[in-house]
Short mmCIF file of C-alpha atoms and ligand atoms in Angstrom, two decimals:
data_model
loop_
_atom_site.label_atom_id
_atom_site.label_comp_id
_atom_site.label_asym_id
_atom_site.label_seq_id
_atom_site.Cartn_x
_atom_site.Cartn_y
_atom_site.Cartn_z
CA UNK A 644 0.00 0.00 0.00
CA UNK A 645 2.06 2.84 -1.39
CA UNK A 646 1.31 6.46 -2.35
CA UNK A 647 3.28 9.46 -3.57
CA UNK A 648 2.18 13.12 -3.98
CA UNK A 649 3.53 16.61 -4.54
CA UNK A 650 2.35 19.96 -3.09
CA UNK A 651 3.57 23.54 -3.42
CA UNK A 652 5.17 26.22 -1.29
CA UNK A 653 3.54 29.66 -1.28
CA UNK A 654 4.04 33.37 -0.62
CA UNK A 655 1.89 35.71 1.46
CA UNK A 656 -0.57 38.40 0.36
CA UNK A 657 -2.12 38.79 3.82
CA UNK A 658 -0.87 37.33 7.10
CA UNK A 659 -3.84 35.89 9.02
CA UNK A 660 -2.33 36.40 12.46
CA UNK A 661 -4.03 39.80 12.95
CA UNK A 662 -7.66 39.01 12.13
CA UNK A 663 -7.93 35.36 11.00
CA UNK A 664 -8.41 36.41 7.37
CA UNK A 665 -5.42 35.52 5.21
CA UNK A 666 -4.31 35.27 1.61
CA UNK A 667 -1.49 33.41 -0.15
CA UNK A 668 -0.34 32.37 -3.64
CA UNK A 669 1.32 29.15 -4.81
CA UNK A 670 4.97 29.21 -5.88
CA UNK A 671 6.90 26.82 -8.10
CA UNK A 672 8.64 25.11 -5.16
CA UNK A 673 7.66 21.52 -4.46
CA UNK A 674 7.46 19.14 -1.53
CA UNK A 675 7.11 15.41 -2.26
CA UNK A 676 5.74 12.87 0.23
CA UNK A 677 6.09 9.07 0.03
CA UNK A 678 3.77 6.98 2.19
CA UNK A 679 3.98 3.21 2.75
CA UNK A 680 1.18 1.73 4.87
CA UNK A 681 1.30 -1.56 6.79
CA UNK A 682 -0.47 -3.33 9.64
CA UNK A 683 1.92 -2.15 12.39
CA UNK A 684 -0.54 0.43 13.76
CA UNK A 685 2.36 2.87 14.33
CA UNK A 686 3.28 5.73 11.97
CA UNK A 687 6.94 6.72 11.61
CA UNK A 688 8.25 9.77 9.78
CA UNK A 689 11.43 11.12 8.19
CA UNK A 690 12.41 14.39 6.51
CA UNK A 691 15.15 14.22 3.86
CA UNK A 692 18.15 16.32 4.89
CA UNK A 693 16.77 16.94 8.41
CA UNK A 694 17.43 13.81 10.53
CA UNK A 695 16.33 15.67 13.69
CA UNK A 696 13.39 17.43 11.97
CA UNK A 697 9.99 17.52 13.68
CA UNK A 698 7.89 14.81 12.00
CA UNK A 699 4.76 15.26 14.17
CA UNK A 700 2.87 17.09 11.41
CA UNK A 701 3.38 14.49 8.69
CA UNK A 702 2.75 11.56 11.06
CA UNK A 703 -0.47 13.22 12.23
CA UNK A 704 -1.56 13.72 8.59
CA UNK A 705 -1.18 9.98 7.94
CA UNK A 706 -3.04 9.15 11.17
CA UNK A 707 -5.95 11.46 10.36
CA UNK A 708 -6.39 10.00 6.85
CA UNK A 709 -6.12 6.44 8.20
CA UNK A 710 -8.65 7.21 10.97
CA UNK A 711 -11.14 8.35 8.33
CA UNK A 712 -10.48 6.04 5.39
CA UNK A 713 -8.22 3.22 6.62
CA UNK A 714 -8.38 0.30 9.00
CA UNK A 715 -5.92 0.90 11.85
CA UNK A 716 -2.93 1.02 9.50
CA UNK A 717 0.51 2.22 10.54
CA UNK A 718 3.42 2.80 8.24
CA UNK A 719 6.13 5.20 7.15
CA UNK A 720 6.04 8.70 5.66
CA UNK A 721 9.03 10.52 4.19
CA UNK A 722 9.19 14.03 2.70
CA UNK A 723 11.74 15.77 0.51
CA UNK A 724 11.35 19.49 -0.16
CA UNK A 725 12.56 22.48 -2.18
CA UNK A 726 10.71 24.71 0.29
CA UNK A 727 12.99 25.85 3.13
CA UNK A 728 11.51 24.94 6.52
CA UNK A 729 10.16 27.66 8.82
CA UNK A 730 11.18 30.47 6.45
CA UNK A 731 7.67 31.86 5.75
CA UNK A 732 7.27 29.96 2.47
CA UNK A 733 4.65 27.49 3.76
CA UNK A 734 6.78 24.38 4.12
CA UNK A 735 4.29 23.02 6.67
CA UNK A 736 1.29 23.40 4.34
CA UNK A 737 3.19 21.79 1.46
CA UNK A 738 4.33 18.86 3.65
CA UNK A 739 0.82 18.34 5.06
CA UNK A 740 -0.93 18.49 1.68
CA UNK A 741 1.57 16.15 0.01
CA UNK A 742 1.30 13.68 2.91
CA UNK A 743 -2.50 13.71 2.98
CA UNK A 744 -2.71 13.11 -0.80
CA UNK A 745 -0.03 10.38 -0.68
CA UNK A 746 -1.88 8.58 2.15
CA UNK A 747 -5.19 8.80 0.30
CA UNK A 748 -3.44 7.37 -2.75
CA UNK A 749 -1.95 4.52 -0.67
CA UNK A 750 -5.50 3.69 0.48
CA UNK A 751 -6.82 3.92 -3.13
CA UNK A 752 -9.19 6.77 -2.19
CA UNK A 753 -9.81 8.84 -5.35
CA UNK A 754 -9.41 12.62 -4.86
CA UNK A 755 -10.52 15.39 -7.22
CA UNK A 756 -13.51 16.52 -9.23
CA UNK A 757 -14.11 13.25 -11.13
CA UNK A 758 -17.32 11.20 -10.84
CA UNK A 759 -15.52 8.49 -8.80
CA UNK A 760 -13.89 10.98 -6.37
CA UNK A 761 -14.64 10.45 -2.68
CA UNK A 762 -13.41 13.94 -1.73
CA UNK A 763 -12.15 17.01 -3.55
CA UNK A 764 -8.77 18.69 -2.96
CA UNK A 765 -10.33 21.37 -0.74
CA UNK A 766 -11.63 18.67 1.60
CA UNK A 767 -8.25 16.90 1.53
CA UNK A 768 -6.62 20.22 2.42
CA UNK A 769 -8.84 20.56 5.50
CA UNK A 770 -7.46 17.22 6.81
CA UNK A 771 -3.93 18.66 6.69
CA UNK A 772 -5.10 21.86 8.41
CA UNK A 773 -6.64 19.80 11.22
CA UNK A 774 -3.38 17.84 11.53
CA UNK A 775 -1.39 21.11 11.70
CA UNK A 776 -3.60 22.24 14.58
CA UNK A 777 -3.08 18.85 16.33
CA UNK A 778 0.70 19.11 15.85
CA UNK A 779 0.82 22.69 17.17
CA UNK A 780 2.72 24.06 14.15
CA UNK A 781 0.19 26.80 13.39
CA UNK A 782 -1.60 29.72 15.04
CA UNK A 783 -4.80 29.99 12.97
CA UNK A 784 -4.67 26.63 11.15
CA UNK A 785 -3.25 28.48 8.10
CA UNK A 786 -6.04 27.45 5.70
CA UNK A 787 -4.90 30.45 3.59
CA UNK A 788 -1.48 28.90 2.98
CA UNK A 789 -2.79 25.33 2.79
CA UNK A 790 -5.45 26.19 0.19
CA UNK A 791 -2.93 28.04 -2.01
CA UNK A 792 -0.52 25.09 -1.76
CA UNK A 793 -3.26 22.57 -2.55
CA UNK A 794 -5.33 24.41 -5.19
CA UNK A 795 -2.72 26.68 -6.81
CA UNK A 796 -3.22 30.34 -7.72
CA UNK A 797 -4.09 32.91 -5.07
CA UNK A 798 -6.62 32.23 -2.33
CA UNK A 799 -8.29 34.41 0.31
CA UNK A 800 -9.64 32.58 3.36
CA UNK A 801 -11.21 33.08 6.76
CA UNK A 802 -9.14 30.77 8.95
CA UNK A 803 -11.54 31.10 11.89
CA UNK A 804 -14.08 29.06 9.88
CA UNK A 805 -11.74 27.41 7.31
CA UNK A 806 -13.79 29.21 4.69
CA UNK A 807 -12.51 29.79 1.12
CA UNK A 808 -13.56 33.38 0.29
CA UNK A 809 -11.86 33.69 -3.12
CA UNK A 810 -9.57 31.80 -5.47
CA UNK A 811 -8.05 33.08 -8.72
CA UNK A 812 -5.28 31.92 -11.02
CA UNK A 813 -2.34 34.37 -11.05
CA UNK A 814 0.51 34.33 -13.52
CA UNK A 815 3.44 36.22 -12.04
CA UNK A 816 7.17 35.96 -11.92
CA UNK A 817 8.37 36.00 -8.34
CA UNK A 818 11.66 36.82 -6.62
CA UNK A 819 12.31 35.27 -3.23
CA UNK A 820 14.94 36.25 -0.64
CA UNK A 821 15.47 33.79 2.22
CA UNK A 822 18.00 34.77 4.88
CA UNK A 823 19.62 32.02 6.97
CA UNK A 824 17.55 32.63 10.12
CA UNK A 825 14.38 30.61 10.77
CA UNK A 826 11.07 31.71 12.35
CA UNK A 827 8.58 29.05 13.48
CA UNK A 828 5.01 30.34 13.01
CA UNK A 829 4.03 28.82 16.36
CA UNK A 830 6.54 31.16 18.08
CA UNK A 831 5.25 34.36 16.39
CA UNK A 832 4.20 37.33 18.54
CA UNK A 833 0.45 37.18 17.85
CA UNK A 834 -0.37 40.13 20.15
CA UNK A 835 1.94 42.38 18.07
CA UNK A 836 0.22 41.17 14.88
CA UNK A 837 -3.20 41.93 16.34
CA UNK A 838 -2.15 45.56 16.79
CA UNK A 839 -2.01 46.00 13.00
CA UNK A 840 -5.54 44.60 12.49
CA UNK A 841 -6.83 47.83 10.85
CA UNK A 842 -4.13 47.46 8.17
CA UNK A 843 -5.01 43.76 7.80
CA UNK A 844 -8.65 44.75 7.16
CA UNK A 845 -7.46 47.15 4.44
CA UNK A 846 -5.28 44.41 2.89
CA UNK A 847 -8.26 42.01 2.91
CA UNK A 848 -10.43 44.61 1.13
CA UNK A 849 -7.75 45.14 -1.54
CA UNK A 850 -7.29 41.38 -2.01
CA UNK A 851 -11.04 40.70 -2.28
CA UNK A 852 -11.08 43.48 -4.89
CA UNK A 853 -8.47 41.53 -6.89
CA UNK A 854 -5.72 44.08 -6.10
CA UNK A 855 -3.41 41.35 -4.80
CA UNK A 856 -0.06 42.98 -5.54
CA UNK A 857 -0.90 46.27 -3.79
CA UNK A 858 -2.46 44.30 -0.95
CA UNK A 859 0.75 42.36 -0.37
CA UNK A 860 2.86 45.51 -0.26
CA UNK A 861 0.66 47.03 2.47
CA UNK A 862 0.75 43.67 4.29
CA UNK A 863 4.54 43.59 4.15
CA UNK A 864 4.98 47.04 5.66
CA UNK A 865 2.48 46.37 8.46
CA UNK A 866 3.71 42.90 9.46
CA UNK A 867 7.43 43.68 9.08
CA UNK A 868 6.85 46.50 11.57
CA UNK A 869 4.77 44.30 13.88
CA UNK A 870 7.21 41.36 13.85
CA UNK A 871 10.43 43.39 13.83
CA UNK A 872 11.74 42.56 10.33
CA UNK A 873 13.58 45.18 8.21
CA UNK A 874 11.61 46.96 5.49
CA UNK A 875 14.73 47.80 3.41
CA UNK A 876 14.33 44.83 1.01
CA UNK A 877 10.75 45.92 0.28
CA UNK A 878 11.74 49.55 -0.25
CA UNK A 879 14.49 48.42 -2.67
CA UNK A 880 11.93 46.36 -4.60
CA UNK A 881 9.05 48.86 -4.70
CA UNK A 882 10.16 50.93 -7.74
CA UNK A 883 10.39 47.72 -9.81
CA UNK A 884 7.94 45.17 -8.39
CA UNK A 885 4.16 45.15 -8.63
CA UNK A 886 4.02 43.85 -5.08
CA UNK A 887 6.47 42.88 -2.33
CA UNK A 888 5.96 41.50 1.18
CA UNK A 889 7.44 39.73 4.13
CA UNK A 890 6.11 36.21 3.61
CA UNK A 891 4.17 34.76 6.53
CA UNK A 892 5.95 35.31 9.83
CA UNK A 893 9.22 35.72 7.93
CA UNK A 894 12.05 35.89 7.41
CA UNK A 895 11.65 35.44 3.61
CA UNK A 896 10.59 38.36 1.42
CA UNK A 897 8.77 37.78 -1.90
CA UNK A 898 8.36 40.28 -4.76
CA UNK A 899 6.08 39.73 -7.77
CA UNK A 900 5.88 41.39 -11.18
CA UNK A 901 7.74 41.49 -14.46
CA UNK A 902 10.78 39.23 -14.86
CA UNK A 903 13.03 42.03 -16.26
CA UNK A 904 12.12 44.31 -13.38
CA UNK A 905 12.57 41.53 -10.81
CA UNK A 906 16.07 40.92 -12.19
CA UNK A 907 16.86 44.52 -11.18
CA UNK A 908 15.57 43.79 -7.67
CA UNK A 909 17.70 40.65 -7.64
CA UNK A 910 20.80 42.85 -8.16
CA UNK A 911 19.99 44.54 -4.81
CA UNK A 912 18.91 41.45 -2.90
CA UNK A 913 21.92 39.31 -3.88
CA UNK A 914 24.09 41.82 -2.00
CA UNK A 915 22.36 40.57 1.17
CA UNK A 916 23.32 37.36 2.93
CA UNK A 917 21.04 34.44 2.20
CA UNK A 918 19.49 32.85 -0.89
CA UNK A 919 17.80 34.88 -3.63
CA UNK A 920 16.02 33.05 -6.43
CA UNK A 921 13.67 33.80 -9.29
CA UNK A 922 10.64 31.58 -9.73
CA UNK A 923 7.02 31.79 -10.87
CA UNK A 924 3.56 31.35 -9.46
CA UNK A 925 1.73 28.04 -10.07
CA UNK A 926 -1.96 27.62 -10.80
CA UNK A 927 -2.18 23.81 -10.82
CA UNK A 928 -1.65 23.08 -7.12
CA UNK A 929 -0.96 19.69 -5.51
CA UNK A 930 -1.26 16.30 -7.22
CA UNK A 931 -1.00 12.57 -6.65
CA UNK A 932 1.83 10.86 -8.54
CA UNK A 933 0.32 7.73 -10.08
N1 ADP B 1313 9.28 18.90 4.55
C1 ADP B 1313 8.67 18.77 5.74
N2 ADP B 1313 8.40 17.54 6.22
C2 ADP B 1313 7.80 17.36 7.40
N3 ADP B 1313 7.41 18.36 8.21
C3 ADP B 1313 7.64 19.61 7.79
C4 ADP B 1313 8.29 19.88 6.54
N4 ADP B 1313 8.37 21.21 6.40
C5 ADP B 1313 7.83 21.75 7.52
N5 ADP B 1313 7.38 20.81 8.35
C6 ADP B 1313 6.75 21.00 9.66
O1 ADP B 1313 6.32 22.34 9.74
C7 ADP B 1313 7.03 23.05 10.77
C8 ADP B 1313 7.37 24.46 10.31
O2 ADP B 1313 6.16 25.15 10.12
P1 ADP B 1313 6.13 26.74 10.04
O3 ADP B 1313 6.87 27.30 11.21
O4 ADP B 1313 4.72 27.13 9.87
O5 ADP B 1313 6.97 27.06 8.76
P2 ADP B 1313 6.46 27.45 7.30
O6 ADP B 1313 6.19 28.92 7.34
O7 ADP B 1313 7.60 27.10 6.40
O8 ADP B 1313 5.22 26.64 7.03
C9 ADP B 1313 8.27 22.20 11.03
O9 ADP B 1313 8.73 22.35 12.36
C10 ADP B 1313 7.73 20.79 10.77
O10 ADP B 1313 6.99 20.34 11.89
O1 S3P B 1314 0.21 29.67 11.60
C1 S3P B 1314 -0.60 30.42 11.04
O2 S3P B 1314 -1.80 30.44 11.35
C2 S3P B 1314 -0.13 31.35 9.98
C3 S3P B 1314 1.23 31.53 9.80
C4 S3P B 1314 1.77 32.53 8.86
O3 S3P B 1314 2.46 31.88 7.82
P1 S3P B 1314 3.92 31.16 7.93
O4 S3P B 1314 3.64 29.76 8.40
O5 S3P B 1314 4.46 31.15 6.55
O6 S3P B 1314 4.78 31.93 8.85
C5 S3P B 1314 0.69 33.41 8.23
O7 S3P B 1314 1.14 34.03 7.05
C6 S3P B 1314 -0.58 32.67 7.92
O8 S3P B 1314 -1.53 33.58 7.40
C7 S3P B 1314 -1.15 32.04 9.18
#
């Protein structure tokens, strides 16, 4: 009983830590999960390149799928990822979505919009969100990030009700800067984020109006200030990018817009320590590998 699936990392339009409403867009950065189920009743996990990595999330994803669709199975889950962990680029959502889809595949449960499908990808995504809450790796459940990773494009969600408010395909080039430091979402200063709630409401209005790029720039200024991250990378990008923001609870910064213009931003950002890379948005989302 074997399954394999891929899900995507994402960047932030609106951080949900202020009001519970959030927005994110899928990036071309993939996490793959391999799941092998057996009759042991115990789930073990491993993360490629991180022998001491916290596997609670992916083990809990397997357990939740097995509880609903399996028969007391245990087994083994392993992930391998292009998405740096705890850098604001939604590694947890990508790992959860890939693991949920791989486990469903191992149990031969069809997912999607087809006539034989038992659940659609949005429902599969909610299983990963529940597992993230169980594992304590999230503040709001992060349905914003999880839905972007699972469905592709940009999504706007209300994480207090796991409600999908909007979803649109977006076709942008994106520039990502990831410094070496790491910031676990679960350790974020939520009270500081709540202080910028009026700005978060404005960002939500802009996003629901389809003005995603401007929305993310306002988000970046507000949440960089709230969480104590520098705004210099955003100010360097603003003359060239359509939008730029601190992603999630940081420390990564993502700019979107025209490739030629983003290459000019790259000239600034590569002078900083850390990794800077050009990528694109993705509209296809997560998938099972048959
Ligand atoms: N590739 C992965 N495989 C398994 N678990 C992962 C993976 N990536 C992230 N996680 C889980 O998610 C946690 C990080 O979540 P979080 O702080 O929200 O970072 P991010 O913003 O990248 O989602 C990790 O401590 C780990 O529990
Ligand atoms: O844990 C959470 O509830 C969230 C964490 C943040 O993302 P990161 O995990 O990328 O820091 C934030 O952007 C998101 O809207 C909600």
